[in-house]
Structure formats: structure tokens, C-alpha cells
XYZ file of C-alpha atoms in Angstrom:
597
model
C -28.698 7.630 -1.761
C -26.061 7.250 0.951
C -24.713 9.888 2.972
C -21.443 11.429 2.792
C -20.789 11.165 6.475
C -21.781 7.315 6.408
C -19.274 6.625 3.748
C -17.100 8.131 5.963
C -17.590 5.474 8.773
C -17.492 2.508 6.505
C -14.568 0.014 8.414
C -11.396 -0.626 6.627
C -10.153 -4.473 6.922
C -6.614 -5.463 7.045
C -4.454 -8.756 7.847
C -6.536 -11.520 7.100
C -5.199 -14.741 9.138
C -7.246 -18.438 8.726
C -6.462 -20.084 12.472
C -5.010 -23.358 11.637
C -7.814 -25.420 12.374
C -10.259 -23.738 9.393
C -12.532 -21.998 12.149
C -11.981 -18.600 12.431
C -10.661 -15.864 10.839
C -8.924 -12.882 12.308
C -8.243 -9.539 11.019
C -7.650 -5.760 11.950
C -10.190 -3.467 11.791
C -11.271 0.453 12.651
C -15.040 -0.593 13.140
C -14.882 0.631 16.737
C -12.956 4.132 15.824
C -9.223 3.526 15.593
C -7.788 -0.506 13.942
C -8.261 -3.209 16.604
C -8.001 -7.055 15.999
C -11.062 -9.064 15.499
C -11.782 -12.621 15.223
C -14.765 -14.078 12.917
C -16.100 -17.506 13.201
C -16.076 -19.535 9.663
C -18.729 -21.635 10.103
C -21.793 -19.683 11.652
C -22.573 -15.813 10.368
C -22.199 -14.135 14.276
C -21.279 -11.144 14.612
C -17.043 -11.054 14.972
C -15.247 -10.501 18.418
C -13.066 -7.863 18.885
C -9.989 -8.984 21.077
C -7.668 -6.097 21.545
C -9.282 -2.898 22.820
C -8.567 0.773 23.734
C -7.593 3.648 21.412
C -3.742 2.209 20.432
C -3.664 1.387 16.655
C -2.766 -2.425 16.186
C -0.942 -3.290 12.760
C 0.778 -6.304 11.145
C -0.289 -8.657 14.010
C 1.279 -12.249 13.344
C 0.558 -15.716 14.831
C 2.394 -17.464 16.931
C 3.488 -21.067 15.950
C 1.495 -22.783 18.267
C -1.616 -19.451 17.772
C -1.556 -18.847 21.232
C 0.378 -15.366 21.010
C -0.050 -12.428 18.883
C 2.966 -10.492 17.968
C 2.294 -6.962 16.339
C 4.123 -3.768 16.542
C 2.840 -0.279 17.572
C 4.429 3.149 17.198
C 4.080 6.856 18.564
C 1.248 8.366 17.776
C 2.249 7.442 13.933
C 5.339 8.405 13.518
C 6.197 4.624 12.271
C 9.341 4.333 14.391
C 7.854 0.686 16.457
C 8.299 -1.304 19.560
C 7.302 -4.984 19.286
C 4.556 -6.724 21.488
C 3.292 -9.936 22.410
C 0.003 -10.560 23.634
C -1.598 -13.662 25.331
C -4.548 -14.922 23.760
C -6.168 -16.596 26.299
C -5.450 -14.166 28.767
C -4.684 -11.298 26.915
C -1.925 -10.068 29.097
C 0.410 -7.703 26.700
C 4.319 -7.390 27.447
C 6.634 -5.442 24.979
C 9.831 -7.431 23.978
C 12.194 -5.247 22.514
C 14.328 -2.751 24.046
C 14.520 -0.296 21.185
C 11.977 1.155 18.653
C 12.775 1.151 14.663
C 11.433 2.037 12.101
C 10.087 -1.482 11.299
C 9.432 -3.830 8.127
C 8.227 -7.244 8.461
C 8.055 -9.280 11.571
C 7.992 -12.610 11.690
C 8.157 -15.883 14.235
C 10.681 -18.370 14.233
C 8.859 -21.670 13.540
C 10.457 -22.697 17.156
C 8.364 -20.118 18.716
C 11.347 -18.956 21.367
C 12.014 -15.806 19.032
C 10.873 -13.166 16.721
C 12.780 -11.626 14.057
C 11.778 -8.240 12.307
C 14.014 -5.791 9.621
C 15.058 -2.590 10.934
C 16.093 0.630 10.050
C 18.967 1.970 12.302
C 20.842 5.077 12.856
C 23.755 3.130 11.328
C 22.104 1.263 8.300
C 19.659 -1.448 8.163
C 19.976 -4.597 9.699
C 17.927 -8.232 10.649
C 17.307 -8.551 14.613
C 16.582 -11.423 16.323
C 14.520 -10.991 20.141
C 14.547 -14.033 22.371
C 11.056 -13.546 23.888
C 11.381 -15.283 27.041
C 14.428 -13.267 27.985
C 14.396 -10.876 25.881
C 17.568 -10.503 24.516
C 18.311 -9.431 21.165
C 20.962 -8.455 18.479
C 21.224 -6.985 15.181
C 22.529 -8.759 12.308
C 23.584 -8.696 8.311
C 24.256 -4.946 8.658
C 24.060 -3.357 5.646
C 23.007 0.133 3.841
C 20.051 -0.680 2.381
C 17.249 -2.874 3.852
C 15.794 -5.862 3.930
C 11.786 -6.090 2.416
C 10.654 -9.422 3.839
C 11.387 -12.450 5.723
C 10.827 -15.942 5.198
C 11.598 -19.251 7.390
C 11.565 -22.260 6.189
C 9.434 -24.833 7.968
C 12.016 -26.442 10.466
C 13.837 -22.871 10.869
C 17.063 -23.670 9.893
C 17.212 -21.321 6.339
C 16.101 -17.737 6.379
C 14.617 -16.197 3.019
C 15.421 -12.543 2.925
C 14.367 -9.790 0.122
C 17.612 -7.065 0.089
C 16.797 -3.923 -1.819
C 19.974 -2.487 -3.588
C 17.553 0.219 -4.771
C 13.612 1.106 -4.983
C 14.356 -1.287 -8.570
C 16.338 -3.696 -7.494
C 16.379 -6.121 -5.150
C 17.953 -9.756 -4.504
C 16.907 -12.793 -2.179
C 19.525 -13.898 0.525
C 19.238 -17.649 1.621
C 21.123 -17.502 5.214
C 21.964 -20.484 7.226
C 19.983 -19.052 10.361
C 21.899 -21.718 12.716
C 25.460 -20.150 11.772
C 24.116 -17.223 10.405
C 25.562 -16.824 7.318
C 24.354 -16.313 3.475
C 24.514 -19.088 2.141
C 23.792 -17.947 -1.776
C 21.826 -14.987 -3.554
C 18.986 -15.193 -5.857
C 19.148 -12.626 -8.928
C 18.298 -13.389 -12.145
C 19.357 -10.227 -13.885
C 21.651 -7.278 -13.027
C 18.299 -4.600 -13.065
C 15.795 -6.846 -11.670
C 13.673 -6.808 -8.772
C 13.545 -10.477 -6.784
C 10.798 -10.122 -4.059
C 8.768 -12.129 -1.425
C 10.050 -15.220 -1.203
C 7.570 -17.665 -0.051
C 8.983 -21.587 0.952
C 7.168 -24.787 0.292
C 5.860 -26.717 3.451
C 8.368 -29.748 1.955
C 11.438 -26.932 2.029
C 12.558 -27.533 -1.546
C 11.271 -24.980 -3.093
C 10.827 -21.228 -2.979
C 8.367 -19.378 -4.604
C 9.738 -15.710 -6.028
C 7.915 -12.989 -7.305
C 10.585 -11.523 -10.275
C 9.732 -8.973 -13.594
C 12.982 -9.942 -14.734
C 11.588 -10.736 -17.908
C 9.299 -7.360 -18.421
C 6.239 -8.423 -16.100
C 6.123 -9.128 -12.388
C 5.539 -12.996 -12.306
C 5.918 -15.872 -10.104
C 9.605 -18.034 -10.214
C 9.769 -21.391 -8.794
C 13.183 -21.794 -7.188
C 14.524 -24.798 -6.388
C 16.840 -24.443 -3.494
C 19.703 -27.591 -3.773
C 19.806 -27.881 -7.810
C 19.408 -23.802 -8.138
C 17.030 -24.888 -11.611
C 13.839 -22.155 -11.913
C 10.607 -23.029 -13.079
C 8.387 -19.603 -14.569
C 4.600 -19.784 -14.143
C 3.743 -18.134 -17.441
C 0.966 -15.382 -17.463
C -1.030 -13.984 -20.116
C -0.031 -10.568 -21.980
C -0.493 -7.451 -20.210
C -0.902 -9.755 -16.745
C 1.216 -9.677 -14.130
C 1.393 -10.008 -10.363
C -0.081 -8.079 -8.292
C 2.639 -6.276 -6.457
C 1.545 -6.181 -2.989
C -0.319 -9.381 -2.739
C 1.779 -10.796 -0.194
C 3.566 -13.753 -0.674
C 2.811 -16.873 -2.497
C 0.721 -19.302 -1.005
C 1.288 -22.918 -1.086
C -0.909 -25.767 -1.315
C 0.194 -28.351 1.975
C 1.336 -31.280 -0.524
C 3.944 -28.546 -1.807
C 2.658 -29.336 -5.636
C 0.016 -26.101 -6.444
C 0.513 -22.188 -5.756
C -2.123 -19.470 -4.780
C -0.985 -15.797 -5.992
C -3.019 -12.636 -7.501
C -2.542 -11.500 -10.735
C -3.633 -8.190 -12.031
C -4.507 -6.416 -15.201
C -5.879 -3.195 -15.348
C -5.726 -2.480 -12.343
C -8.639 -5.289 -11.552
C -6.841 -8.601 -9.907
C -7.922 -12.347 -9.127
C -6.976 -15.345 -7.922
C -5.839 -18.292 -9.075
C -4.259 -21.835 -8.368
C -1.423 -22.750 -10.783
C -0.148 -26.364 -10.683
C 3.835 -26.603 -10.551
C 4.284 -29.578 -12.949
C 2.237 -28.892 -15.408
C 1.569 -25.142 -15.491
C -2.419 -25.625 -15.588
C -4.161 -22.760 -13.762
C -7.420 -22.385 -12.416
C -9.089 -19.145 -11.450
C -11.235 -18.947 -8.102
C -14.270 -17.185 -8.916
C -14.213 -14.111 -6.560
C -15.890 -11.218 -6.951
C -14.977 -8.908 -9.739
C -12.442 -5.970 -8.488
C -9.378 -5.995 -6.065
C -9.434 -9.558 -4.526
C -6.382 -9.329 -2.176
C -4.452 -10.357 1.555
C -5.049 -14.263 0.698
C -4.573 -16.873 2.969
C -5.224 -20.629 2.813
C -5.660 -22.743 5.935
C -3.109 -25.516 6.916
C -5.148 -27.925 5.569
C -5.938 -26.319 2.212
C -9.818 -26.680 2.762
C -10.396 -22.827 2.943
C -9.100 -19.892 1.102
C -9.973 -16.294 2.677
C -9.547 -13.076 0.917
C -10.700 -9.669 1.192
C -12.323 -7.873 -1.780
C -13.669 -4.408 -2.994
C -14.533 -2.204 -5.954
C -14.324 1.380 -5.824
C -18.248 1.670 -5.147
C -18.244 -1.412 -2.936
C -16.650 -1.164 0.152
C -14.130 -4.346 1.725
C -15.732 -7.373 2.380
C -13.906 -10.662 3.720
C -14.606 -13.720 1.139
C -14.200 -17.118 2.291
C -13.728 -19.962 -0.177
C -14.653 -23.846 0.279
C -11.628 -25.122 -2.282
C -13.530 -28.815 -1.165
C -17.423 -28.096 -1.994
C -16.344 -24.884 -3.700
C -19.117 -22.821 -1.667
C -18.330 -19.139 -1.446
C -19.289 -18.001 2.688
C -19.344 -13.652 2.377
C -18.700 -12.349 6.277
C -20.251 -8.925 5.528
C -18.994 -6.211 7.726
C -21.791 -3.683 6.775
C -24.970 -1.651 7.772
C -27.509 -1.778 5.205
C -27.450 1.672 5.057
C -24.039 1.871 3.361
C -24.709 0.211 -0.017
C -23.339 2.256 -2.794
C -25.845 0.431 -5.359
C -27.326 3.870 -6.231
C -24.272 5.395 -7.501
C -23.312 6.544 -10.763
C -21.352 3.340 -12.690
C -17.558 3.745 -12.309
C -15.608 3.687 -16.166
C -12.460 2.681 -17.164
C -10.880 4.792 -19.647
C -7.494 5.306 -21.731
C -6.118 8.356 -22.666
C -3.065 9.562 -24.370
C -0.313 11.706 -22.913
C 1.874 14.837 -24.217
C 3.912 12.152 -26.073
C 1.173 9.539 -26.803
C 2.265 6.911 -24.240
C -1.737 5.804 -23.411
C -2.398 6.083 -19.318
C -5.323 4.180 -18.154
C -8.173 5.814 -15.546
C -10.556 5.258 -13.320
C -13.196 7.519 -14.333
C -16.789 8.132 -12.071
C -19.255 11.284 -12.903
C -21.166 13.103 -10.420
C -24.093 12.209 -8.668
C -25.456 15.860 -9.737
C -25.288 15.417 -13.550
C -25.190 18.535 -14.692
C -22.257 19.667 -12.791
C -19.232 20.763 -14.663
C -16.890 20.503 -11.727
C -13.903 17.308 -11.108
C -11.036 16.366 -9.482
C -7.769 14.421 -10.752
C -6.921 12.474 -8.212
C -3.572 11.182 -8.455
C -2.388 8.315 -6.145
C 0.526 7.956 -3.781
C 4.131 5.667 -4.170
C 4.834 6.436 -6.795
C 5.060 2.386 -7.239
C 1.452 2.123 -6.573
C -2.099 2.013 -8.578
C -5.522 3.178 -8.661
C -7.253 0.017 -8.127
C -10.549 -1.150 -8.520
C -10.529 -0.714 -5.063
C -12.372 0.918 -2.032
C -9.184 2.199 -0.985
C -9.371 4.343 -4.148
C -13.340 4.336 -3.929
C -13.767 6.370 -0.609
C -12.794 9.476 -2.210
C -13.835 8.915 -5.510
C -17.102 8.088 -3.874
C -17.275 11.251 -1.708
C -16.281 13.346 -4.330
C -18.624 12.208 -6.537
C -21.897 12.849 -4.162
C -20.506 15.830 -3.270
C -21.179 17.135 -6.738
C -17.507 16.152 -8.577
C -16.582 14.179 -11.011
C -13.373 12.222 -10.805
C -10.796 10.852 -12.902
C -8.153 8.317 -10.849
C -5.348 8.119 -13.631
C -2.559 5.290 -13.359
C 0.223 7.677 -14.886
C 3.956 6.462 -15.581
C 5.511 5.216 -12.823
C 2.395 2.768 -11.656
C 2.536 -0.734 -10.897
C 0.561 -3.179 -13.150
C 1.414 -1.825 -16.089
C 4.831 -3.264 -16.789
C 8.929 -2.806 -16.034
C 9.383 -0.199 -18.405
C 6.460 1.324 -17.932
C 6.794 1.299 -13.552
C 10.412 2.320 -13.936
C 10.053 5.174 -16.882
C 9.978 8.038 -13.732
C 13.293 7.158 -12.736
C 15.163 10.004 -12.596
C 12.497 11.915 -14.019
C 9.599 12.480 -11.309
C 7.748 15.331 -11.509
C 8.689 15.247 -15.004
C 6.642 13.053 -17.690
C 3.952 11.957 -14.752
C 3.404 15.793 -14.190
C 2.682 15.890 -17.834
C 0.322 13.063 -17.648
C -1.766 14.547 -14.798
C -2.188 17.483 -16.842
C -3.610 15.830 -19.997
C -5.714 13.687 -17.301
C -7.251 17.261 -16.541
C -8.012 17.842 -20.105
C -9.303 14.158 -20.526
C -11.805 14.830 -17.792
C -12.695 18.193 -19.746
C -13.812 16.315 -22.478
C -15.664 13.870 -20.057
C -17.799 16.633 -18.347
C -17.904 18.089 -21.724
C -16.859 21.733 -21.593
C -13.494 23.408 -21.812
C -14.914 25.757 -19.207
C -14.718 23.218 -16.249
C -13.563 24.034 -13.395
C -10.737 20.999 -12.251
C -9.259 20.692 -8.794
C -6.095 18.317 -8.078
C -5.583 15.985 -5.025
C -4.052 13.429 -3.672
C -1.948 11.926 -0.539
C 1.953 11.476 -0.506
C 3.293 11.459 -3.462
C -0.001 12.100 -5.242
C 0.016 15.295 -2.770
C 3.920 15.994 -4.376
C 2.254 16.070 -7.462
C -0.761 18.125 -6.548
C 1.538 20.773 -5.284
C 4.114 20.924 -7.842
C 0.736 20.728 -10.509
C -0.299 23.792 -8.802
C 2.866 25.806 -8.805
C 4.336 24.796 -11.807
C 1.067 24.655 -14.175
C -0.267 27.489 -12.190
C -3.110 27.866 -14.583
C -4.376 23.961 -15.843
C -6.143 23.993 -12.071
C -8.453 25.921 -10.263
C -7.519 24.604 -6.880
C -5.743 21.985 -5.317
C -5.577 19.337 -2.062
C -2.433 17.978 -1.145
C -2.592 15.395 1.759
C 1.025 14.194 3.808
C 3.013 15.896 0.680
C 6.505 15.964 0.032
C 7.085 19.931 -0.643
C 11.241 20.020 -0.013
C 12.923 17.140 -1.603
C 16.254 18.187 -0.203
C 14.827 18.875 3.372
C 13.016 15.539 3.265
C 16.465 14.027 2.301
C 18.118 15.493 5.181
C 15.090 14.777 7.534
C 15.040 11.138 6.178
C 16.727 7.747 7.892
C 18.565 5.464 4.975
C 15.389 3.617 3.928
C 13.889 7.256 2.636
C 16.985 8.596 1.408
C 17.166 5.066 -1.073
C 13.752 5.784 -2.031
C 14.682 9.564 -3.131
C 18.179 8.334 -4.614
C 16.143 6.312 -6.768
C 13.574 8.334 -8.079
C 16.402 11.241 -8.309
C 19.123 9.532 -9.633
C 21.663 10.417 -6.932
C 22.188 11.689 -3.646
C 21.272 15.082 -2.662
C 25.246 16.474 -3.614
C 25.422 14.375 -7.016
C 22.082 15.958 -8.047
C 21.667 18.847 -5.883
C 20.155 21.459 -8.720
C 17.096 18.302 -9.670
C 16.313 18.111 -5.936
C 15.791 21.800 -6.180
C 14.260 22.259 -9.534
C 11.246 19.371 -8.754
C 10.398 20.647 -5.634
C 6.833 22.702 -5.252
C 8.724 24.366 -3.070
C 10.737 26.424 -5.584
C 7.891 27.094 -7.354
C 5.757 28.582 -4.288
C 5.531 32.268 -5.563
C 3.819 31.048 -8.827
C 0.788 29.581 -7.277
C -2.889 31.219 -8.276
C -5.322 28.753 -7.469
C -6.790 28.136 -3.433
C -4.741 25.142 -1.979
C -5.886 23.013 1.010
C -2.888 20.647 3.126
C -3.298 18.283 5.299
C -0.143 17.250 7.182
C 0.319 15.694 10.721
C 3.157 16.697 13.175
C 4.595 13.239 13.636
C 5.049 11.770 9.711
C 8.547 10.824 9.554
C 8.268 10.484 5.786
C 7.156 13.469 4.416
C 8.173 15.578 7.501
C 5.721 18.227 8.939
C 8.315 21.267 8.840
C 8.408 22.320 5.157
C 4.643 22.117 5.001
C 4.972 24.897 7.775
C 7.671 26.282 5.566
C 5.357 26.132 2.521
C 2.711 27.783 4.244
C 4.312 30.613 6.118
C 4.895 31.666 2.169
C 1.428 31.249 1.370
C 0.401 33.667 4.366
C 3.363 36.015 3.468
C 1.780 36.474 -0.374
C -1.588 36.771 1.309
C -3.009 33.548 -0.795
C -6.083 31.555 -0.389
C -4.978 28.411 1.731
C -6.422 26.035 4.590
C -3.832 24.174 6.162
C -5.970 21.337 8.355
C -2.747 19.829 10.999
C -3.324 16.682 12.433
C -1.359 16.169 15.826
C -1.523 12.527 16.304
C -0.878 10.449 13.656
C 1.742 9.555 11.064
C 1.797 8.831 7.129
C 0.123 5.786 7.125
C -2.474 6.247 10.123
C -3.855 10.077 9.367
C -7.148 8.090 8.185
C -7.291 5.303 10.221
C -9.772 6.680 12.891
C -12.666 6.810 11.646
C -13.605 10.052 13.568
C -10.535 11.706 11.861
C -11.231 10.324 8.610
C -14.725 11.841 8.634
C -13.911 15.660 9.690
C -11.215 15.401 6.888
C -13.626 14.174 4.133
C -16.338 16.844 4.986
C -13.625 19.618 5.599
C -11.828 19.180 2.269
C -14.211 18.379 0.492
C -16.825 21.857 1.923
C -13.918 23.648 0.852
C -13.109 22.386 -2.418
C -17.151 23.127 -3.416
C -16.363 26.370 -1.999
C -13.155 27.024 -4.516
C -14.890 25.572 -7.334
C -17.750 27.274 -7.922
């Protein structure tokens, strides 16, 4: 059976680009120790080419127009606040373009190929700006409070497609006349709805938007001069995946490619725009996700996992439908030998039913697990090895797991995504506690001992779990929490504070006493059960100084605690080198044995 430590070291694979001849496909991965860009030919099985080097993390690369540049932006040390690059292909040369860093959504080219365009987030408010990348000139434009999600040209470059959040659940697409640079119209099809990745057809007619303004995320075909919508109908309990990117379009403008998900398992399929007919493409069972389709439509590339089978990068002959798997793997990290993973329903304190993931120990007569509760909290426990590299460790390590999707999860539904608003650390406290007593019931004995973990707002959870049902777990891991909701809000540029007067209902002087009373930080002197954090000094999202905060009270009441500080890296990157990623699994993990037994 594998090895912990070789789990540890399995690559993660990210941005998955088809060149626009069908012969190669690039992507970003940590295979050499920290994410670097690789390129993979199509047509023969050698071994990929890695073409940026050294130890500084590369993310959201894009193509240039004419693929001979790669643009991609690169922060400090994590801390998510980016200057933009360009880098030569042919010669590699590297030469940073903007003047000022931001805390940075999409980027994107101009189809010209003379400038770049990426949403920022400001001192002043959010805003679109535009870099000229020969001289390097730039401005900010559409100021406004709350940002902008993603970016869309059309082909010639003369319209802009732009996704402006109101709030975390609501959001509107701008079409701007990029010449003149003005909106020309807004997209919204109800007052509470959420309008999203807009994604243009190569004629320029139509848009493709991802909407749940009728109860399920689903794809809206927009036709820009008669403003008439077209819905792709989905089955019940389907809906889009959230974070598939956007829709992809076939090059004769009439078919779309987009993910749907239910369960928390997604696919892929091709739905025809007259007619409605879809087709599925048969990839692998799990999370199938990051498509893209070639410029001719020959190839379709995805990457795919399970949670006990690690990414892979699929690529699909839509021609002599031949499937070509570019396996990034050592034989010695196949996870055929582990215990089958279960999906299970349970019901909650009111008897709203919560799916989980559910995977026993290796060691089968343990009576030891962990709820492990996932970040967002608009996000899922996939079928995924993103979830799978935990529940994986855990699990040889002696633990069973249960992954639950508790309110407030994508996939499940508007109401149910949306029923935390207001409310967290609320009802989807509640439902982390009854996934404790689910996974009692799995292992079989009321006497189990049950840790809680989880990153972000899965480690919010963890710690309020701990404080505030001081006696449902016997210890607890809480990875880049929020433990302050009012600090963070202070600490926080205007993107954060949205996310917080969302999920809060208010700003931090409308609802002052709920920031207070759902922090874990009120709750601090209640604690009884060993607690492990992992933080690192530059997050700008969940900010390193409570955690310090949080901890100096720990030491003060002379409680069990391990507080593992990571110096260089942010939210996102505290696991993306591989050497970090290992110390941290075999750390907390050690230690959690240590609390359990």
C-alpha cells in the first residue's frame, strides 16, 4: 500500500491550454517542488517540458493571440497582491508590465495583442485596467465598489463581457463598447440572481451565461442585438458546475461544451443550440474539469480525478472519438489498494439531508475519524483529489473520514447555496456536528474519538466547532482560519469586506454584536480539546495576527496547542510546494494520532 509521504509528492495540475494548432498542451504544475508551466506533446506519450523554471510560483498563465507570449501574474511570497508578466516563448526573456501590484482577478489579452486587461482591487474600490505592453502604459477604468469576476472579448475586440458582483449572490454582466469605453447594456435576469462567466461565440452573436436564476446554476444563451435568451435545460438535481470556467464553443458557433454536476461528481457534455440535443463525452467517472477545445474543434482536453485517484490530463479525439490519457504518475502512487470511498446522506438538527463523502480507515478496526469540512463557503467536497489528498492521508494514517457538503455548498441548489446567508456559523455549525455523530454510527461506537479540520473557512468552522461545542470533539485542525471576523473586516480590502457583508448581513457597524457572537474568538476560554493551526505570515485573507491573538490565549490558559507558522506563502499557495505540503501532512496528521488515542 502506498506511503503517506508519496501521497504527499503526488503533482497538482492546473490551467490546461490546447495550442491552437491541436499539438500540445500546456499546463501548470508543482512536479519539480513549487507550480511551474509545462508543455505536453498531443500526439506522442514523451515525457512533458517544463518551460518556466526557478522557485517563483507561476499561476493563471494566458496565451497570447498569436501564442508566442505568456502572460501570468505572480505575487509576494503569497500574499495575492500581483504584478503582471510577459514572457517570450521562444526566448523566454521575462519583463513585468505593470507599474503597480493588486490584488488581481482575471487577466486577459486583447484579441489585438498590443494590451492586456486584468480586474483589480484598489485602495479606492475596484476597477478594469488596461496595460499597453509595448509601452507600458496603463489606466484604470469602470470604477466601482464592488468588483468585477471575469472578462470576456469578443473576437474582433471591439465589446468587452464583464461579470460585476453587487454581492457574493449577485452579480450582473456589463457589455462595454471597449473602443469608447462605455456600457453599453446589462444582463440580469432577476433582481437576486447571480449572472456569471460570460463566454462569446467565435461569430460574436451570441454569449453564453452561466445564471441559477431559475433555482439551478445553468447555461443562458444570450443573444446580443435582439436581447432574446435561449436556456439549455438540465436534468433535476443537475446543475453547472460552478467553477468550470467558461463555456466553450464549438468554431461554427452552433454547439456548447460546459460541466455539469450532481452530487458532487461532474461531466461533460456537448449541447446543440437549436435543438437542445446533448451528448455526454465519456470521461472518466469523478471531477472532469478546466476544459478546453482546440481552434479547430478536433480535440477536447480536460483534467480529471477522484478522491483516491490523483489528477490526470484527458485528451479527447471529438473526430475518431479516441480517448489519449497523458499520465503524470510514478507507478508507485496508485491508490488501487485503498479502502472504496462512499457517498452518503444524512439528516441535520432540522432534517434538511447533507450529502458526504465518506472513506474508512485503512486499519479497520480503528474507532478514530475526522470531519473534514471544506473551505468558501461557496464550495464542495468533490469527487476530487483536491478533497482526496487528505481524505487519503487520513485514512492510512489510521482515520476514518467523513467530507460533508453542509448548507451553504455549491451543487446543491440556490436555496440550498444561499441558506447561510446571514447565518454562518449558525445552521452549517449544526450540520458539522450531526456529521460527527453520522460518522459515529459509521465506525460504529458512540465511544469514538472525532477530530475536526479543515482550511479557510472549513478552519472557521473547526475553530468555532471547538469552542462553541467544546465537548462533540476531541481535537481539532484549523488550517488559514478566520478566528476575528471583525479584525478580518478591518484587515480586509473591499473585495473581502463584500464577501463578509454577505455572509453577515451588513457591515461591521450595522451588525457589530453577529460579527462578535460567530467568532471562535469569543468563544476561546471554552475550548477543552488539543487544537493544531496552521497559518502563514503573509495571507491577506484570513490575516496572520488574530491567529497570534488566538494563540497567545491558548498559552495564557496553559492548553494543549501546536501552532505550525508558515513564513512564505499566502491563502492559496501554503500547499503548493510540495516540500511544504509534505511536512504539513506528516506534522498534523503525527499529532492528531497523538490527541486521539
Amino acid at each position: 500500500m502506498i506511503e503517506l509521504e508519496k501521497i504527499s509528492k503526488i503533482p497538482s495540475i492546473d490551467g490546461l491550454k490546447i495550442d491552437k494548432y491541436g499539438k500540445s498542451i500546456l499546463y501548470i504544475s508543482n512536479k519539480s517542488g513549487s507550480p511551474q508551466l509545462y508543455r505536453k506533446c498531443i500526439e506522442n506519450n514523451s515525457e512533458p517540458s517544463m518551460i518556466s523554471f526557478g522557485e517563483e510560483y507561476v499561476s493563471n498563465f494566458v496565451l497570447s493571440p498569436d501564442e508566442e507570449q505568456i502572460l501570468y501574474k505572480k505575487d509576494s511570497k503569497g500574499d495575492e497582491i500581483s504584478h503582471l508578466y510577459l514572457t517570450d516563448l521562444k526566448n523566454m526573456n521575462r519583463k513585468q508590465i505593470s507599474k503597480d501590484a493588486y490584488r488581481t482577478f482575471p487577466v486577459i489579452w486583447n484579441p489585438s495583442g498590443k494590451s492586456v486587461i486584468r480586474s483589480v482591487i484598489t485602495a479606492d474600490g475596484c476597477g478594469i485596467e488596461e496595460i499597453n505592453i509595448e509601452s507600458l502604459d496603463s489606466q484604470i477604468l469602470f470604477i466601482s465598489p464592488t468588483p468585477y469576476l471575469s472578462l470576456a472579448f469578443s473576437s474582433d475586440g471591439k465589446r468587452l463581457a464583464a461579470t460585476h458582483m453587487q454581492s457574493m449572490v449577485n452579480s450582473q454582466i456589463l457589455i462595454i463598447d471597449w473602443e469608447n469605453k462605455k456600457v453599453e447594456h446589462n444582463i440580469s435576469f432577476s433582481d437576486n440572481s447571480s449572472e456569471k462567466l460570460p463566454s462569446w461565440s467565435p461569430d460574436g452573436e451570441k454569449l453564453a451565461v452561466l445564471s441559477n436564476s431559475k433555482g439551478q446554476l445553468q447555461v443562458i444563451i444570450y443573444y446580443i442585438d435582439s436581447k432574446i435568451t435561449k436556456c439549455l435545460t438540465l436534468n433535476q438535481e443537475t446543475e453547472v458546475f460552478p467553477d468550470s470556467g467558461e463555456t466553450l464553443w464549438n468554431p461554427d458557433s452552433s454547439s456548447v461544451y460546459y460541466i455539469i454536476s450532481k452530487h458532487s461528481q461532474t461531466q461533460i457534455i456537448e449541447q446543440c443550440i437549436n435543438n437542445g440535443n446533448s451528448t455526454t463525452v465519456p470521461f472518466p467517472k469523478g471531477l472532469v474539469t478546466e476544459p478546453d477545445l482546440s481552434k479547430d474543434g478536433r480535440f477536447l482536453a480536460i483534467k480529471h480525478s477522484a478522491i483516491n485517484f490523483p489528477t490526470e490530463i484527458y485528451c479527447y479525439n471529438l473526430e475518431t472519438n479516441k480517448m489519449e490519457e497523458f499520465s503524470t504518475l510514478s507507478d508507485e502512487q496508485s491508490l488501487v489498494d485503498l479502502p472504496k470511498v462512499q457517498s452518503v446522506w444524512y439528516e441535520s438538527y432540522d432534517g434538511k439531508r447533507i450529502h458526504a463523502w465518506y472513506m474508512p480507515s485503512t486499519d479497520r478496526t480503528s474507532k478514530r475519524g475526522v470531519v473534514l469540512v471544506h473551505g468558501g463557503p461557496a464550495w464542495q467536497h468533490f469527487d476530487s483529489f483536491e478533497t482526496g489528498l487528505e481524505v487519503v492521508a487520513l485514512s492510512l494514517s489510521g482515520l476514518s473520514v467523513i467530507a460533508p457538503n453542509i448548507r451553504g455548498s455549491t451543487g446543491y441548489g440556490k436555496e440550498f447555496q444561499e441558506s447561510n446567508i446571514g447565518d454562518i456559523g449558525g445552521a452549517d455549525l449544526e450540520d458539522v456536528v450531526y456529521a460527527a455523530q453520522t460518522l459515529k454510527e459509521l465506525l460504529g461506537s458512540d465511544n469514538s474519538k472525532i477530530a475536526i479540520m479543515g482550511p479557510s473557512y472549513g478552519g472557521y468552522l473547526s475553530l468555532l466547532a471547538l469552542t462553541k461545542k467544546a465537548k462533540i470533539f476531541d481535537a481539532g485542525v484549523a488550517i488559514s482560519p478566520i478566528v476575528d471576523l471583525s479584525e478580518m473586516y478591518r484587515s480586509s480590502d473591499r473585495a473581502y469586506r463584500m464577501f463578509l457583508e454577505t455572509y453577515l448581513g451588513g457591515t461591521l457597524d450595522e451588525k457589530e454584536e453577529l460579527y462578535i457572537e460567530r467568532s471562535p474568538s469569543t468563544y476561546v476560554e471554552n475550548i477543552l480539546s488539543p487544537v493544531i493551526i496552521v497559518a502563514s505570515t503573509q495571507d491577506s485573507r484570513t490575516p496572520f495576527e488574530p491567529v497570534a491573538d488566538f494563540i497567545s490565549k491558548l498559552e495564557k490558559q496553559n492548553h494543549t496547542h501546536e501552532l505550525i507558522k508558515i513564513e512564505e506563502a499566502g491563502h492559496n499557495s501554503i500547499l503548493a510546494k510540495i516540500d511544504v505540503k509534505t511536512y504539513l501532512l506528516k506534522t498534523v496528521i503525527s499529532k492528531l494520532n497523538d490527541y486521539l488515542i
